[in-house]
mmCIF file of C-alpha atoms in Angstrom:
data_model
loop_
_atom_site.group_PDB
_atom_site.id
_atom_site.type_symbol
_atom_site.label_atom_id
_atom_site.label_comp_id
_atom_site.label_asym_id
_atom_site.label_seq_id
_atom_site.Cartn_x
_atom_site.Cartn_y
_atom_site.Cartn_z
ATOM 1 C CA SER K 489 10.622 -3.919 -21.390
ATOM 2 C CA THR K 490 13.056 -2.089 -18.702
ATOM 3 C CA ILE K 491 11.774 0.394 -16.149
ATOM 4 C CA GLU K 492 14.704 2.996 -15.266
ATOM 5 C CA PHE K 493 14.841 4.601 -11.956
ATOM 6 C CA THR K 494 17.189 7.675 -12.446
ATOM 7 C CA GLY K 495 17.666 10.456 -9.821
ATOM 8 C CA ALA K 496 20.070 11.861 -7.294
ATOM 9 C CA LEU K 497 21.609 9.711 -4.492
ATOM 10 C CA HIS K 498 19.200 9.147 -1.450
ATOM 11 C CA SER K 499 16.372 9.976 -3.756
ATOM 12 C CA THR K 500 12.987 8.056 -3.817
ATOM 13 C CA ILE K 501 11.383 7.351 -7.329
ATOM 14 C CA VAL K 502 7.929 5.671 -7.947
ATOM 15 C CA LYS K 503 7.365 4.439 -11.281
ATOM 16 C CA GLN K 504 3.937 3.301 -12.434
ATOM 17 C CA VAL K 505 3.450 0.155 -14.536
ATOM 18 C CA ARG K 506 0.372 0.452 -16.616
ATOM 19 C CA LEU K 507 -1.301 -2.888 -17.640
ATOM 20 C CA ARG K 508 -3.991 -2.869 -20.173
ATOM 21 C CA ASN K 509 -6.808 -5.574 -20.400
ATOM 22 C CA PRO K 510 -8.202 -5.942 -24.018
ATOM 23 C CA SER K 511 -10.267 -8.979 -23.213
ATOM 24 C CA ASN K 512 -13.664 -9.085 -21.868
ATOM 25 C CA ASN K 513 -12.881 -10.788 -18.866
ATOM 26 C CA THR K 514 -11.429 -9.380 -15.367
ATOM 27 C CA LEU K 515 -7.639 -9.949 -14.922
ATOM 28 C CA ALA K 516 -5.823 -10.501 -11.707
ATOM 29 C CA TYR K 517 -1.853 -10.334 -11.425
ATOM 30 C CA ASN K 518 0.479 -10.824 -7.913
ATOM 31 C CA ALA K 519 3.604 -9.044 -8.439
ATOM 32 C CA VAL K 520 6.950 -10.333 -6.978
ATOM 33 C CA ILE K 521 10.197 -8.544 -7.536
ATOM 34 C CA VAL K 522 13.394 -10.958 -7.450
ATOM 35 C CA GLY K 523 17.315 -10.314 -8.284
ATOM 36 C CA ARG K 524 20.564 -9.119 -6.671
ATOM 37 C CA ASP K 525 18.892 -5.636 -5.438
ATOM 38 C CA ALA K 526 15.260 -6.855 -5.118
ATOM 39 C CA ASP K 527 15.303 -5.862 -1.209
ATOM 40 C CA ASP K 528 15.682 -2.277 -2.587
ATOM 41 C CA PHE K 529 12.685 -1.925 -4.527
ATOM 42 C CA SER K 530 9.077 -2.124 -3.245
ATOM 43 C CA LEU K 531 5.579 -2.096 -3.964
ATOM 44 C CA PRO K 532 3.747 0.519 -1.974
ATOM 45 C CA LYS K 533 0.443 0.030 -2.852
ATOM 46 C CA GLY K 534 0.458 -3.729 -2.647
ATOM 47 C CA ASN K 535 1.434 -6.766 -4.721
ATOM 48 C CA THR K 536 -1.687 -7.398 -6.366
ATOM 49 C CA VAL K 537 -3.809 -5.676 -9.135
ATOM 50 C CA SER K 538 -6.991 -6.211 -10.794
ATOM 51 C CA ILE K 539 -7.924 -5.203 -14.265
ATOM 52 C CA LEU K 540 -11.873 -5.177 -15.388
ATOM 53 C CA PRO K 541 -12.424 -5.907 -18.772
ATOM 54 C CA THR K 542 -11.318 -3.580 -21.674
ATOM 55 C CA ARG K 543 -9.735 -1.279 -19.033
ATOM 56 C CA GLN K 544 -6.278 -0.785 -17.629
ATOM 57 C CA GLY K 545 -4.905 -0.926 -14.154
ATOM 58 C CA PHE K 546 -1.901 0.445 -12.394
ATOM 59 C CA LEU K 547 1.218 -1.072 -10.179
ATOM 60 C CA ASN K 548 3.614 1.421 -8.174
ATOM 61 C CA VAL K 549 7.169 0.420 -8.206
ATOM 62 C CA GLU K 550 9.235 2.308 -5.544
ATOM 63 C CA PHE K 551 12.956 2.527 -5.287
ATOM 64 C CA THR K 552 15.153 4.709 -2.926
ATOM 65 C CA ILE K 553 18.713 5.257 -4.345
ATOM 66 C CA ARG K 554 21.028 4.177 -1.625
ATOM 67 C CA PHE K 555 24.385 3.382 -3.363
ATOM 68 C CA LEU K 556 26.292 4.638 -6.372
ATOM 69 C CA HIS K 557 26.562 1.379 -8.170
ATOM 70 C CA PRO K 558 23.346 0.510 -10.404
ATOM 71 C CA ALA K 559 20.824 -1.574 -8.937
ATOM 72 C CA GLU K 560 19.007 -4.438 -11.126
ATOM 73 C CA ALA K 561 15.910 -6.427 -10.286
ATOM 74 C CA VAL K 562 13.112 -8.025 -11.905
ATOM 75 C CA LEU K 563 9.379 -7.436 -11.686
ATOM 76 C CA ILE K 564 7.415 -10.553 -12.416
ATOM 77 C CA LEU K 565 3.402 -10.307 -12.630
ATOM 78 C CA ILE K 566 1.959 -13.667 -12.104
ATOM 79 C CA SER K 567 -1.771 -14.015 -13.349
ATOM 80 C CA ASN K 568 -4.417 -15.440 -10.863
ATOM 81 C CA LYS K 569 -7.590 -17.405 -12.401
ATOM 82 C CA VAL K 570 -10.447 -15.023 -12.401
ATOM 83 C CA ASP K 571 -13.605 -16.064 -13.897
ATOM 84 C CA GLY K 572 -11.706 -19.275 -14.978
ATOM 85 C CA ILE K 573 -9.345 -16.925 -17.311
ATOM 86 C CA ASP K 574 -5.514 -16.942 -16.852
ATOM 87 C CA GLY K 575 -3.700 -14.131 -18.344
ATOM 88 C CA VAL K 576 0.002 -14.353 -19.713
ATOM 89 C CA THR K 577 2.966 -13.952 -17.211
ATOM 90 C CA LEU K 578 4.724 -10.472 -17.398
ATOM 91 C CA ALA K 579 8.503 -9.568 -16.531
ATOM 92 C CA PHE K 580 10.039 -6.160 -16.341
ATOM 93 C CA SER K 581 13.719 -5.408 -15.692
ATOM 94 C CA LEU K 582 14.175 -2.634 -13.039
ATOM 95 C CA LYS K 583 17.217 -0.620 -13.273
ATOM 96 C CA SER K 584 18.815 2.364 -11.380
ATOM 97 C CA GLU K 585 21.140 5.103 -12.193
ATOM 98 C CA VAL K 586 22.518 7.744 -10.046
ATOM 99 C CA LYS K 587 22.286 11.182 -12.127
ATOM 100 C CA ASN K 588 23.814 13.348 -9.624
ATOM 101 C CA ILE K 589 24.927 13.725 -5.963
ATOM 102 C CA GLU K 590 23.615 16.507 -3.569
ATOM 103 C CA PRO K 591 25.179 16.887 -0.254
ATOM 104 C CA LEU K 592 23.031 15.995 2.918
ATOM 105 C CA GLY K 593 24.874 18.656 4.797
ATOM 106 C CA MET K 594 28.261 20.544 5.040
ATOM 107 C CA ILE K 595 30.730 20.830 8.085
ATOM 108 C CA LYS K 596 33.526 23.156 8.381
ATOM 109 C CA CYS K 597 36.536 22.426 10.109
ATOM 110 C CA ARG K 598 39.969 23.877 10.530
ATOM 111 C CA SER K 599 42.950 21.497 10.586
ATOM 112 C CA PRO K 600 46.812 21.991 10.086
ATOM 113 C CA CYS K 601 47.881 20.199 6.785
ATOM 114 C CA TYR K 602 50.920 19.033 8.310
ATOM 115 C CA GLU K 603 52.872 18.729 11.842
ATOM 116 C CA LEU K 604 56.198 17.868 12.454
#
């Protein structure tokens, strides 16, 4: 599954990953981000999530678009044993795309175009 971060250059985008637990046992996951641009992505609310039985949990992933080129990384969720139960390891592809560029400011200047 792919999570896309699209927006303006220099904007910060937060995506929420929803995890469902259909079992009758509590599940816990540790999240890690790996890949070429992993340093540009972060987990602002921490890298662990616990999901109660038959409930859902959420994990926030944050990205600030700093460059024009697309950023790529992988979010890996590794299960921790809770009550002797292990969940399946999950992986999500993280990709970014710049949709528009808005200037941070404007500078007016006068200069001759050509001088001998």
